[in-house]
Short mmCIF file of C-alpha atoms and ligand atoms in Angstrom, two decimals:
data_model
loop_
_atom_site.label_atom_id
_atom_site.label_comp_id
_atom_site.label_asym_id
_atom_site.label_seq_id
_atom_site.Cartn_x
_atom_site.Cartn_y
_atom_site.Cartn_z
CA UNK A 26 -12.23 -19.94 -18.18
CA UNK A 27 -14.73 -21.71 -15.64
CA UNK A 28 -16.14 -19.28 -13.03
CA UNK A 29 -14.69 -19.61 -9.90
CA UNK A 30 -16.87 -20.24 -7.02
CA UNK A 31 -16.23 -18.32 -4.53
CA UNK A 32 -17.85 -18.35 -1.04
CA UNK A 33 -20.92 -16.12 0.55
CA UNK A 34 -19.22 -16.08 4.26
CA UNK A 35 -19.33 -12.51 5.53
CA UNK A 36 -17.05 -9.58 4.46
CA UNK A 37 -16.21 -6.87 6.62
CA UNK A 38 -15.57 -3.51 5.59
CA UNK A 39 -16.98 -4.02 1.98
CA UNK A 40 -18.39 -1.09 0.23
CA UNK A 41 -22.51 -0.42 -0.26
CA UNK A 42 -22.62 -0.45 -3.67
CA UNK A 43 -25.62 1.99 -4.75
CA UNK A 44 -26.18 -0.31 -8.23
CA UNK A 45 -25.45 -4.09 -8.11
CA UNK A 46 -26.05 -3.43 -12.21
CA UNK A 47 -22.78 -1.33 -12.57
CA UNK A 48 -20.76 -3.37 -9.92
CA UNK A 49 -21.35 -6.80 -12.24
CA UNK A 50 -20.58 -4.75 -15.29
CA UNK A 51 -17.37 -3.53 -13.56
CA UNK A 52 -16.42 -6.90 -12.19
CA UNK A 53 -17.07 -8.23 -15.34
CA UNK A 54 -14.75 -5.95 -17.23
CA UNK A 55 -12.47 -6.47 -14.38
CA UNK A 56 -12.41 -10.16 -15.61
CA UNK A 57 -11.40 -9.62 -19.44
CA UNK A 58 -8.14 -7.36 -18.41
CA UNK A 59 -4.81 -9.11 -18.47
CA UNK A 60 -3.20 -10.05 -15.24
CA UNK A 61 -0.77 -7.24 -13.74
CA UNK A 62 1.69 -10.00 -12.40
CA UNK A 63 3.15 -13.20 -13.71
CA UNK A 64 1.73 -16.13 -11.16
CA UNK A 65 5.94 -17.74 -11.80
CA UNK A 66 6.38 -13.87 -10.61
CA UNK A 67 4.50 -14.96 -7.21
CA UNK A 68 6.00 -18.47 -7.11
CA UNK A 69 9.71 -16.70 -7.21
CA UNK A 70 8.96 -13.83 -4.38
CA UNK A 71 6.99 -16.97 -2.10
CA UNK A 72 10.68 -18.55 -2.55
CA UNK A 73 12.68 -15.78 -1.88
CA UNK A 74 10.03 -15.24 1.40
CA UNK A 75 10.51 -18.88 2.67
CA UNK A 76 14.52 -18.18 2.65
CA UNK A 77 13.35 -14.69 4.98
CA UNK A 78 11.58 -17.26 6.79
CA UNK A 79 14.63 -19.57 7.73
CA UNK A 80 16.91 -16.31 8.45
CA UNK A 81 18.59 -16.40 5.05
CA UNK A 82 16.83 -12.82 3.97
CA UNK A 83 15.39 -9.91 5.30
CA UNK A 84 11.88 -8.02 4.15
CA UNK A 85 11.36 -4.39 3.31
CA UNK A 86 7.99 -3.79 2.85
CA UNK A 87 7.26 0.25 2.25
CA UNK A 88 4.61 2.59 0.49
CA UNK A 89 1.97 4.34 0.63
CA UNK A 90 -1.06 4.09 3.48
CA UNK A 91 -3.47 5.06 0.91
CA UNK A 92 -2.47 5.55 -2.85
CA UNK A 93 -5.02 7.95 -4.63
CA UNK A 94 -4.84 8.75 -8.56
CA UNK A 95 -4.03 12.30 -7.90
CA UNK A 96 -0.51 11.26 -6.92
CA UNK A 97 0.06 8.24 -9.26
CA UNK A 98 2.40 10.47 -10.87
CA UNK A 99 6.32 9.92 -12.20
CA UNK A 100 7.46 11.83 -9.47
CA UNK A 101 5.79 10.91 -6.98
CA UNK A 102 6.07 7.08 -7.77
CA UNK A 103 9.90 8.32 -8.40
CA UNK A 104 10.39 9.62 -5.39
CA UNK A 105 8.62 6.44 -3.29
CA UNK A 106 10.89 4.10 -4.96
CA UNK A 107 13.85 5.81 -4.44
CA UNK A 108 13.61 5.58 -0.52
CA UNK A 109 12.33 2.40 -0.74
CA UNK A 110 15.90 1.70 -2.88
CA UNK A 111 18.14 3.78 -0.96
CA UNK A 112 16.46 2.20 2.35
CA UNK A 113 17.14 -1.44 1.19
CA UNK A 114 20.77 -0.96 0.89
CA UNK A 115 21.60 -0.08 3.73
CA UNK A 116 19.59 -2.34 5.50
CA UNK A 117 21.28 -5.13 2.85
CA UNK A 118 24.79 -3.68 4.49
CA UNK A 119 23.32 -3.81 7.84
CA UNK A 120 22.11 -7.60 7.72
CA UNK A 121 24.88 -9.19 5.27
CA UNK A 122 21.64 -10.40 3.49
CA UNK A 123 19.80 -10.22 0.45
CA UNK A 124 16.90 -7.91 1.21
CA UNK A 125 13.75 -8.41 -0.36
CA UNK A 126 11.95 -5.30 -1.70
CA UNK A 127 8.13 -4.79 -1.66
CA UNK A 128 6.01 -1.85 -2.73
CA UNK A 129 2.88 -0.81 -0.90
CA UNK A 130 2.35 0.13 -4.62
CA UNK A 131 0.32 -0.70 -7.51
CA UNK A 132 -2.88 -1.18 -6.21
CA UNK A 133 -2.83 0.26 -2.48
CA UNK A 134 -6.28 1.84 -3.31
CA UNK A 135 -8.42 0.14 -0.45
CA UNK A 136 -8.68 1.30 3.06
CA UNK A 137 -10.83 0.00 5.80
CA UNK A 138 -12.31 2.33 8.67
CA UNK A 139 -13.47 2.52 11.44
CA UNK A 140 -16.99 3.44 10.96
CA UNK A 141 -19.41 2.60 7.73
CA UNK A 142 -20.07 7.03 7.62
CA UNK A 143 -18.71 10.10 8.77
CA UNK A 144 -20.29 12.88 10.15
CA UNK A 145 -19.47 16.64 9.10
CA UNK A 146 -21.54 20.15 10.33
CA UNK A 147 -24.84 17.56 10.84
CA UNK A 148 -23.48 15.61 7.61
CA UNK A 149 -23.38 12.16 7.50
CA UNK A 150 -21.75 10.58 4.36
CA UNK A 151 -20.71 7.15 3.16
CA UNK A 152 -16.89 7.18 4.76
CA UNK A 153 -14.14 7.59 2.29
CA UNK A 154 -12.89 3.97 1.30
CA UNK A 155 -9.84 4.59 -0.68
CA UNK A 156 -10.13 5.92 -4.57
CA UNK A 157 -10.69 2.58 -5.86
CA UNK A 158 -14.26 3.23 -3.92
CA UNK A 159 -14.88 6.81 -3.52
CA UNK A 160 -13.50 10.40 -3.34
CA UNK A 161 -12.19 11.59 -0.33
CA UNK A 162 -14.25 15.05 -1.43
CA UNK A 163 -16.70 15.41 1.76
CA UNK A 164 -20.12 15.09 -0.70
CA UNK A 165 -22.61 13.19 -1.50
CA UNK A 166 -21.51 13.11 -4.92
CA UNK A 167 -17.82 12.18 -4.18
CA UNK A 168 -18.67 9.72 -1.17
CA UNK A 169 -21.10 7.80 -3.27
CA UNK A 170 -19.38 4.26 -4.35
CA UNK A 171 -18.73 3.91 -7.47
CA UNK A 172 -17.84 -0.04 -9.13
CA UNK A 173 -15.93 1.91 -12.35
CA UNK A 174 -13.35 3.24 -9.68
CA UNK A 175 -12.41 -0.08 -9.20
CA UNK A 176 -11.16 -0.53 -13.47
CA UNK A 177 -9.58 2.97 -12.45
CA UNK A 178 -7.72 1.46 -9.77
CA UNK A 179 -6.68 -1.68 -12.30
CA UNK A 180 -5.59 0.65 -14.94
CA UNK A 181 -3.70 3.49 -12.41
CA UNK A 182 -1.73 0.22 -10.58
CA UNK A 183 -0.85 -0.58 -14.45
CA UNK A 184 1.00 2.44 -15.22
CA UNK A 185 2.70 2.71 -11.76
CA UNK A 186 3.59 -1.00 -12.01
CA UNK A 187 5.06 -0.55 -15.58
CA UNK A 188 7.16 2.61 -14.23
CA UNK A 189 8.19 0.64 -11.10
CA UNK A 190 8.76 -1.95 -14.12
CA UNK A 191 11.39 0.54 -15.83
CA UNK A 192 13.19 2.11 -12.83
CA UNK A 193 13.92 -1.10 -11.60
CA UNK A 194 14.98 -3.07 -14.53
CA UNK A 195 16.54 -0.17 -16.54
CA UNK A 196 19.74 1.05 -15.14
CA UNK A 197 17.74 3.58 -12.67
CA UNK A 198 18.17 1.38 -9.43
CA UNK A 199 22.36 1.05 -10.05
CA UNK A 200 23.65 0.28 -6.57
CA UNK A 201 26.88 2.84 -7.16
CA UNK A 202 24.00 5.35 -7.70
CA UNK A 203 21.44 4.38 -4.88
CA UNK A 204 24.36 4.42 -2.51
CA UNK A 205 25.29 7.86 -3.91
CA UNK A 206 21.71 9.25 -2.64
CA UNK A 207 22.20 7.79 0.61
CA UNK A 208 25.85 9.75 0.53
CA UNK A 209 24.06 12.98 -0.21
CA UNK A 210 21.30 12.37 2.31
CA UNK A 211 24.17 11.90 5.05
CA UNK A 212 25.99 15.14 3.53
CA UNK A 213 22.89 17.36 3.51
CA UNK A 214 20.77 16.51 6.57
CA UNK A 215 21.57 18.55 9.28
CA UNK A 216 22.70 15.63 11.66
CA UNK A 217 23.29 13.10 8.98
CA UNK A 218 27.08 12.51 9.87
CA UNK A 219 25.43 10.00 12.57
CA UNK A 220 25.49 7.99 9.94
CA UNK A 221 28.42 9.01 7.76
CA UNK A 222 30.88 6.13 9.83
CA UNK A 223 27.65 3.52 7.89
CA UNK A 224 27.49 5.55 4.67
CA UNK A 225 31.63 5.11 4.71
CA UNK A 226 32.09 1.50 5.32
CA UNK A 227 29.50 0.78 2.23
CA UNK A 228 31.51 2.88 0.39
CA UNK A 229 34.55 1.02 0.63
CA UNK A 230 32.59 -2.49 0.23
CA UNK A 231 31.77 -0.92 -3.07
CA UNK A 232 35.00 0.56 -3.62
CA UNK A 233 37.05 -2.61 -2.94
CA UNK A 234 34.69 -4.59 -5.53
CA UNK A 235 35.16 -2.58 -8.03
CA UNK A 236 39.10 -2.76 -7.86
CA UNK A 237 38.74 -6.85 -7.59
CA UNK A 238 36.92 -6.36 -11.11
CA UNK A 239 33.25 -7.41 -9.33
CA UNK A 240 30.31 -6.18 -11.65
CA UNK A 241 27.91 -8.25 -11.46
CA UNK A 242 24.25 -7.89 -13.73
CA UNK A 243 22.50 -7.61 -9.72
CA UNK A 244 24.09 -4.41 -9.29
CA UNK A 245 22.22 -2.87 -12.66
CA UNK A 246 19.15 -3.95 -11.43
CA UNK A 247 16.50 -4.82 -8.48
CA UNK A 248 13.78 -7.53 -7.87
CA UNK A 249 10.87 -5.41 -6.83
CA UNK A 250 7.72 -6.40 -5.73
CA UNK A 251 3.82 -5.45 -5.87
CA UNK A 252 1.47 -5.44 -2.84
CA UNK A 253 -1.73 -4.36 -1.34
CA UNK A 254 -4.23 -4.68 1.03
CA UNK A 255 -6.55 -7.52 -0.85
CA UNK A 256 -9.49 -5.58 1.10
CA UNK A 257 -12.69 -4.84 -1.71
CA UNK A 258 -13.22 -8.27 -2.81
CA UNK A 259 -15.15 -6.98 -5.94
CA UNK A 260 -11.46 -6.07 -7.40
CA UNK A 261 -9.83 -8.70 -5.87
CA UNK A 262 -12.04 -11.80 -7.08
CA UNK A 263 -12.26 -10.84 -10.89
CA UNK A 264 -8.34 -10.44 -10.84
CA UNK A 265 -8.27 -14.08 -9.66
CA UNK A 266 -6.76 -16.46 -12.58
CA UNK A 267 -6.18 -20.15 -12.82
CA UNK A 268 -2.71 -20.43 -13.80
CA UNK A 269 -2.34 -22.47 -17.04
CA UNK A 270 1.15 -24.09 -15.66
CA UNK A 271 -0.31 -25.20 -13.12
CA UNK A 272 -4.20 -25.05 -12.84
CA UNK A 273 -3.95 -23.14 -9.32
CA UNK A 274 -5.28 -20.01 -8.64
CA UNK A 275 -3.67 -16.56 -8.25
CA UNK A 276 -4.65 -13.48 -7.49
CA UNK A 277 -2.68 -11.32 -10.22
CA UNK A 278 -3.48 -7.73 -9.06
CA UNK A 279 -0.03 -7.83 -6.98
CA UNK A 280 2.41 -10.35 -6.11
CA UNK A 281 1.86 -10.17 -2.36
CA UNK A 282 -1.56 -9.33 -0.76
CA UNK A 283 -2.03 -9.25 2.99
CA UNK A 284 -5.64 -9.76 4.69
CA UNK A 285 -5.75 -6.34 7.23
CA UNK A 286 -6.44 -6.84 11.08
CA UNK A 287 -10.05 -5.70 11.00
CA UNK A 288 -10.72 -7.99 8.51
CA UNK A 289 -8.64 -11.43 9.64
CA UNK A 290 -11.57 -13.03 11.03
CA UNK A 291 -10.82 -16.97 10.53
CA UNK A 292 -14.44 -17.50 9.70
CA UNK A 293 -14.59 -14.36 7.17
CA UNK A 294 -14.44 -14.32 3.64
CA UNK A 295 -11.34 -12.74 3.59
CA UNK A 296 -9.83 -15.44 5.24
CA UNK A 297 -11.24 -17.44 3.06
CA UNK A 298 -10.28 -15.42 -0.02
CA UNK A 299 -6.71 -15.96 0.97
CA UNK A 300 -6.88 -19.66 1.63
CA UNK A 301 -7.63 -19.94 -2.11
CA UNK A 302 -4.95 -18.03 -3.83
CA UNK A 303 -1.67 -19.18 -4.20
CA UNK A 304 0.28 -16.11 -4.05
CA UNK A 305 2.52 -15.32 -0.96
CA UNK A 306 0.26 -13.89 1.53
CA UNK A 307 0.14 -11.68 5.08
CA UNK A 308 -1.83 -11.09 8.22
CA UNK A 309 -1.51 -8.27 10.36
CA UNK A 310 -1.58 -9.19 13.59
CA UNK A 311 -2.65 -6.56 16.46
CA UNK A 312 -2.29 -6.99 20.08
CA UNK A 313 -5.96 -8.53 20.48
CA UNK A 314 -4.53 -11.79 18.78
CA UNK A 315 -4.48 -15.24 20.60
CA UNK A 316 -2.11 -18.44 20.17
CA UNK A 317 -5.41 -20.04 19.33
CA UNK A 318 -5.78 -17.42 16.30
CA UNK A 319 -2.61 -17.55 15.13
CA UNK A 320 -2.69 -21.71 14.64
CA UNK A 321 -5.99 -21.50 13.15
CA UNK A 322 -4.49 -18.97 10.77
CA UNK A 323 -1.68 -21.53 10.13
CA UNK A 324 -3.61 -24.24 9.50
CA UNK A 325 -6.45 -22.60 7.38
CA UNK A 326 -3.62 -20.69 5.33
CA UNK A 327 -0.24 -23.02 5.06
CA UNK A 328 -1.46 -26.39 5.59
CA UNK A 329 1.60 -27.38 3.42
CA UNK A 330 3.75 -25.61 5.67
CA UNK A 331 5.77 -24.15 2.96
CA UNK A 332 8.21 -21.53 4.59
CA UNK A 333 7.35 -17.97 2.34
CA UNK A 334 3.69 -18.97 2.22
CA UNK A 335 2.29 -17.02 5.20
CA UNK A 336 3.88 -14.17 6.65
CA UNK A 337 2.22 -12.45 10.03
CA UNK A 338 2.54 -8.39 9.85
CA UNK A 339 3.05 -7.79 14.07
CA UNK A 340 1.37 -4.17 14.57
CA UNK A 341 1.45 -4.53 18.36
CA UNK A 342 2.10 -0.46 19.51
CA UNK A 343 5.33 0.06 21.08
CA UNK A 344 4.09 -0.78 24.72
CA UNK A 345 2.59 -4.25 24.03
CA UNK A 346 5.31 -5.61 22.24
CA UNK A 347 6.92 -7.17 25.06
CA UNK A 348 3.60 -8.81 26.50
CA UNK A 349 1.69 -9.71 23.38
CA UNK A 350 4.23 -11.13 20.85
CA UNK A 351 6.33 -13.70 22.39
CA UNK A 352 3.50 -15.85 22.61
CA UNK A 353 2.40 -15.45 19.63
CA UNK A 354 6.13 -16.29 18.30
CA UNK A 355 5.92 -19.29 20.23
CA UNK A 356 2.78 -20.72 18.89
CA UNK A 357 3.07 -20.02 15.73
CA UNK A 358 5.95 -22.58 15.15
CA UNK A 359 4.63 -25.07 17.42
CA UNK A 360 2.79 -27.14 14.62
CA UNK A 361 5.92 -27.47 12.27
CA UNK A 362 5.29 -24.21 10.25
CA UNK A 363 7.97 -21.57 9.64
CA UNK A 364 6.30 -18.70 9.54
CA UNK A 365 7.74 -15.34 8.53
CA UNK A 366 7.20 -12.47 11.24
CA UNK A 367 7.28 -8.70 10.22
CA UNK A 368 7.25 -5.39 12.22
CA UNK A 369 4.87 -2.98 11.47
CA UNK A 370 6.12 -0.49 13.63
CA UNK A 371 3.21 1.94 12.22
CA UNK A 372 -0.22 1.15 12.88
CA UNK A 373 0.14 0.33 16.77
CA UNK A 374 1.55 3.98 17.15
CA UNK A 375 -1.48 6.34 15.77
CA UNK A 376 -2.50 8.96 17.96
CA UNK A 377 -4.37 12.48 17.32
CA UNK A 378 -3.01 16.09 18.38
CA UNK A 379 -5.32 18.39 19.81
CA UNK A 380 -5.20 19.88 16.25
CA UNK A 381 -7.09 17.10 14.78
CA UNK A 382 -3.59 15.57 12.68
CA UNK A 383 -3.44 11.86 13.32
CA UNK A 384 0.22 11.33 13.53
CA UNK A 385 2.89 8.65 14.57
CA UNK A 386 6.35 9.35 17.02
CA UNK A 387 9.06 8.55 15.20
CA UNK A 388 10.42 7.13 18.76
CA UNK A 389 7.59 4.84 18.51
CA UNK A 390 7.82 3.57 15.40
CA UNK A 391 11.77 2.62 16.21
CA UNK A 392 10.90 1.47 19.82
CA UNK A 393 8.52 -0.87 18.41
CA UNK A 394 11.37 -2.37 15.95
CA UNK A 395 13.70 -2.58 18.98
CA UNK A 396 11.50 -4.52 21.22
CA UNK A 397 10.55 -6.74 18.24
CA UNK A 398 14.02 -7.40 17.67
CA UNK A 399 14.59 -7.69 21.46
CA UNK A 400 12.00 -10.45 21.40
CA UNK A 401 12.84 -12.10 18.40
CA UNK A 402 16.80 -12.78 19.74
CA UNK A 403 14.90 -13.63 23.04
CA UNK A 404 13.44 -16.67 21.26
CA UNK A 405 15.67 -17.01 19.32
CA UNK A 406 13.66 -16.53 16.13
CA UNK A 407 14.50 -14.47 12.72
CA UNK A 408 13.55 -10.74 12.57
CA UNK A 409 12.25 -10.80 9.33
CA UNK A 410 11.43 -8.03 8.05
CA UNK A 411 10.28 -4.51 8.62
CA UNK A 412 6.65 -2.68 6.60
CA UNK A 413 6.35 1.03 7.13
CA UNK A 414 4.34 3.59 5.54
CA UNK A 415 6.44 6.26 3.73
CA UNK A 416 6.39 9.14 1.04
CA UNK A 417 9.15 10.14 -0.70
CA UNK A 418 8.51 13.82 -0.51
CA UNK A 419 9.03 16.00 2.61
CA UNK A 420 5.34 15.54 4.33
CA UNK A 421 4.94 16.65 8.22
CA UNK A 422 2.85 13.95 8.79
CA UNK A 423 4.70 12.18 11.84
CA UNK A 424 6.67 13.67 14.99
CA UNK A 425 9.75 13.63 15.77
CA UNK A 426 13.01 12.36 13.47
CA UNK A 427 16.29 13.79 12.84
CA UNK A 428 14.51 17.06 11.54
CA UNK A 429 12.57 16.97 15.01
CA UNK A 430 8.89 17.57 13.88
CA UNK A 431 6.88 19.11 16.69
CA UNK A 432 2.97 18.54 16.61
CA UNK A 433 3.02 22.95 15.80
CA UNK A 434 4.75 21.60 12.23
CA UNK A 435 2.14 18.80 11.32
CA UNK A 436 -0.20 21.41 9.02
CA UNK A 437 3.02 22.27 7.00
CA UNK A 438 2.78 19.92 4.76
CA UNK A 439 0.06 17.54 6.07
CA UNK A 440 -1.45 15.17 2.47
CA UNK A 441 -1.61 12.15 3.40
CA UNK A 442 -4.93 10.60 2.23
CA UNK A 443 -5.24 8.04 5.33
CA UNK A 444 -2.65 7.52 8.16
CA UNK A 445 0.35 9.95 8.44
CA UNK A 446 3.77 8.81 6.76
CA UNK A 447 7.52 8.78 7.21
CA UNK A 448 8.38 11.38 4.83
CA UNK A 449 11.94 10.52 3.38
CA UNK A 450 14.38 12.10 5.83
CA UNK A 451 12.59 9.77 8.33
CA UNK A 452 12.41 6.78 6.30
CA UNK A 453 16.26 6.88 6.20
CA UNK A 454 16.88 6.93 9.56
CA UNK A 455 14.90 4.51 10.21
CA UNK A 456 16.60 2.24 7.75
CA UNK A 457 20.27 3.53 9.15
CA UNK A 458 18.42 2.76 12.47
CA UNK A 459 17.10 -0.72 11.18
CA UNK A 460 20.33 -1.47 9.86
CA UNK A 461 22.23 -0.98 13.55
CA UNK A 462 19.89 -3.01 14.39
CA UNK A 463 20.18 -5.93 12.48
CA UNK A 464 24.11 -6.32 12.71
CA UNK A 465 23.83 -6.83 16.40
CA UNK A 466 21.24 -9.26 16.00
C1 LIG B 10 -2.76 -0.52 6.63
O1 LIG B 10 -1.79 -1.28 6.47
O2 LIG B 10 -2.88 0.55 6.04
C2 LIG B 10 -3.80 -0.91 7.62
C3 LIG B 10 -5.02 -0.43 7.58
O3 LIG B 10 -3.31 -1.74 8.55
P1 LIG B 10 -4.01 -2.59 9.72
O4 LIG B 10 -4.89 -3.59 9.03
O5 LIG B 10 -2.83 -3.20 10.40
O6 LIG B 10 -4.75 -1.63 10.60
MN1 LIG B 11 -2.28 2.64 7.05
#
C-alpha cells in the first residue's frame, strides 16, 4: 500500500514520546494489523446518520469516559452494553424512530487534559493520557509513555469489539428480553413505578405484535456501532486504510471518531486528520464556539454536504445552552449543509466537591437535554441525538438520580479512570427521561 502523506500542522494534546525508535516500530506494527471495521461498515452507519440528520432517526451515543484494560472484561463490557440496549429501547418507544446505537467502546483509550504534568507531594509526572499512553499509577515508571500501549489498545478494542460483535448479533440483544430488563429495573428501583405507565405501554406494543404473528429477524438482533475519541494520532494514522472498493481512505479503528473540543482547532492536524477520512465523523462543540467556527468546520469537513457526514457533539453546560447554541444551530445550516446536532449533556456539567471527586448533577445533565430540546423545537430543527458517559455497574460517581446520591456517597464506589459516569440506575432514567422528551417534541 502507498504511504499516506499525512500533514506536519500542529497537534495538541499528543503524547512526549521518550523513544521516537519504539514509537515507529509501534506505528509500524500498527500498520500490518487488519482493520477492526469494515469501511461498507462506515458507509452504512454515515447513511443511517444522514437519515438522524433529516429527523428520520435518533442517536444514542454511550460508554465509557476513559476505557482502561483492567476493565475490558466480559462483564464489564456486558454490563455497558446492556444499558446502552435497554436505554435505546425506550428511547426507540419514546421517538417512534429507529435509534441508532453507538459505543464509546472499542478503542476509548485516549484522553486529553488539561495540563502536559501533574503534580503530587512536590511530584511532577507526565499526566496520565489514557492506557493506550500510560498508567494512571502516580510514577515515573507508570507515567512514562509508552508507543507498545498503543498495539495494546488495538488488540484490547479487538476483543471488546468481537464480544460487542456476539452480544449483538447472537440472540443476546432480543428486544422481548432487553425490554424485560427495563421491566425489572422499573420493578426493583425504589421509585421506578415513575416509569412503570412507559415500561407498560411497550409492553403491550410488544404484546400486540406478537398476537398479529410480527417476528421480524430486527428483533433477534442490533446494529451497533464503534467509536472513540480519534485523539493520539500515532494510533489513529497507521489504522488509516485506502479502501480497495473505492480507493478512499478510512480510518478502521472504529466506525465513528469524533475530533474533542480542545483539539478542534480548524488549522490543527486533527482537523485535518478528519478532513481526510471518510468515515462518519464528530466535533464537540463547547460554549467558546463561533458561527464563524462552525462554517469553517462545515466547509473544511462536508464540502459535499452529505447529511450523516459531520455531526457537532453540543457540550454547552446547562446554563449556556440557551445563549450559545441557537446560533450556532442557525449557522450551521445556512450554507446548504444538514448537519446532525447531539447533546452531550456531560462535559459542560463537571464540577469538584470539596472532597476532591469531580462529579456531574444528574439535574444538570437532564436540564441540559431539556434546553437543547427546547432550542431545537424553537428552530425548528431535529434533536438528534443524545452521548453520555455511563457504566453499567453501580459507581457513585455523579449526584443526584432516582437513588439520590449526595456528594457524602461519591467515595462509595468512586473508579472511574477520567470524568465521573452515570452508573446504570441513572442511565435509565435518563433514557425514560429522554424518551418523555422526545414524544413531545
Ligand atoms: C470526552 O468526550 O471524554 C471529552 C474529553 O470530551 P470534550 O472533548 O467534549 O471535553
Ligand atoms: Mn469524558
Amino acid at each position: 500500500m502507498p504511504e499516506i502523506k499525512w500533514s506536519n500542522l500542529p497537534a495538541a494534546q499528543q503524547p512526549t514520546w521518550p523513544n521516537q525508535d519504539e514509537l515507529m516500530k509501534a506505528r509500524a506494527e500498527l500498520a500490518t494489523l487488519p482493520p477492526l471495521v469494515f469501511a461498507g461498515e462506515c458507509d452504512q452507519l454515515k447513511l443511517s446518520l444522514g437519515k438522524a440528520a433529516l429527523g428520520k432517526a435518533f442517536v444514542l451515543t454511550a460508554g465509557d469516559c476513559a476505557e482502561t484494560f483492567k476493565h475490558n472484561t466480559a462483564d464489564s463490557i456486558r454490563g455497558r452494553l446492556r444499558t446502552v440496549l435497554q436505554m435505546a429501547v425506550v428511547l426507540t418507544y419514546g421517538s417512534t424512530l429507529p435509534v441508532i446505537k453507538i459505543g464509546r467502546i472499542a478503542g476509548q483509550y485516549f484522553k486529553p487534559r488539561s495540563g502536559d504534568t501533574e503534580t503530587i507531594d512536590g511530584q511532577t509526572l507526565p499526566a496520565y493520557r489514557g492506557d493506550a499512553v500510560n498508567d494512571i499509577e502516580f510514577n515515573e515508571d507508570s507515567r512514562t509513555p509508552d508507543p507498545w500501549r498503543l498495539v495494546k489498545a488495538y488488540h484490547a478494542s479487538s476483543a471488546a469489539l468481537n464480544l460487542v460483535r456476539a452480544f449483538t448479533q447472537g440472540g443476546y440483544a432480543d428486544l422481548r428480553q432487553v425490554h424485560s430488563w427495563n421491566q425489572d429495573f422499573v420493578k426493583e428501583t425504589a421509585t421506578g413505578e415513575k416509569y412503570e405507565k412507559l415500561a407498560s405501554d411497550i409492553d403491550r406494543a410488544l404484546a400486540f405484535m406478537e398476537a398479529c404473528g410480527v417476528d421480524p429477524a430486527e428483533f433477534r438482533t442490533v446494529d451497533f456501532y464503534s467509536s472513540h475519541e480519534a485523539l493520539v494520532l500515532d494510533y489513529e494514522q497507521p489504522m488509516t486504510r485506502v479502501d480497495s472498493r473505492t480507493g478512499n481512505l478510512y480510518d478502521v479503528s472504529a466506525h465513528y471518531v469524533w475530533v474533542g473540543e480542545r483539539t478542534r482547532q480548524l488549522d490543527g492536524a486533527h482537523v485535518d486528520f478528519a478532513s481526510k477520512i471518510n468515515n462518519p465523523i464528530g466535533i464537540k462543540v463547547g460554549p467558546t464556539t463561533t458561527a464563524k467556527d462552525i462554517e469553517a468546520l462545515l466547509s473544511k469537513l462536508d464540502p459535499d454536504k452529505e447529511p450523516g457526514r459531520l455531526s457537532f457533539i453540543a457540550r454547552m453546560g446547562v446554563s449556556k445552552v440557551e445563549s450559545v447554541l441557537p446560533i450556532l444551530i442557525q449557522a450551521s445550516f445556512k450554507n446548504g449543509h444538514i448537519p446532525l446536532w447531539i447533546c452531550d449533556p456531560m462535559h459542560g456539567n463537571t464540577q469538584t466537591t470539596p472532597s476532591g471527586h469531580k462529579t456531574r448533577d444528574f439535574n444538570d445533565v437532564v436540564g441540559e437535554v431539556v434546553a437543547f430540546f427546547k432550542v431545537c423545537k424553537n428552530l425548528g430543527k431535529h434533536p438528534g441525538g443524545i452521548h453520555i458517559e455511563l457504566t453499567g455497574d453501580d459507581v457513585t460517581e455523579c449526584l443526584g438520580g432516582m437513588e439520590e446520591l449526595l456528594a457524602a456517597d461519591l467515595p462509595t464506589r468512586y473508579e472511574t479512570a477520567c470524568d465521573p459516569r452515570l452508573n446504570r440506575v441513572q442511565s435509565l432514567e435518563l433514557a425514560f427521561r429522554v424518551s418523555e422528551m422526545l414524544k413531545l417534541r
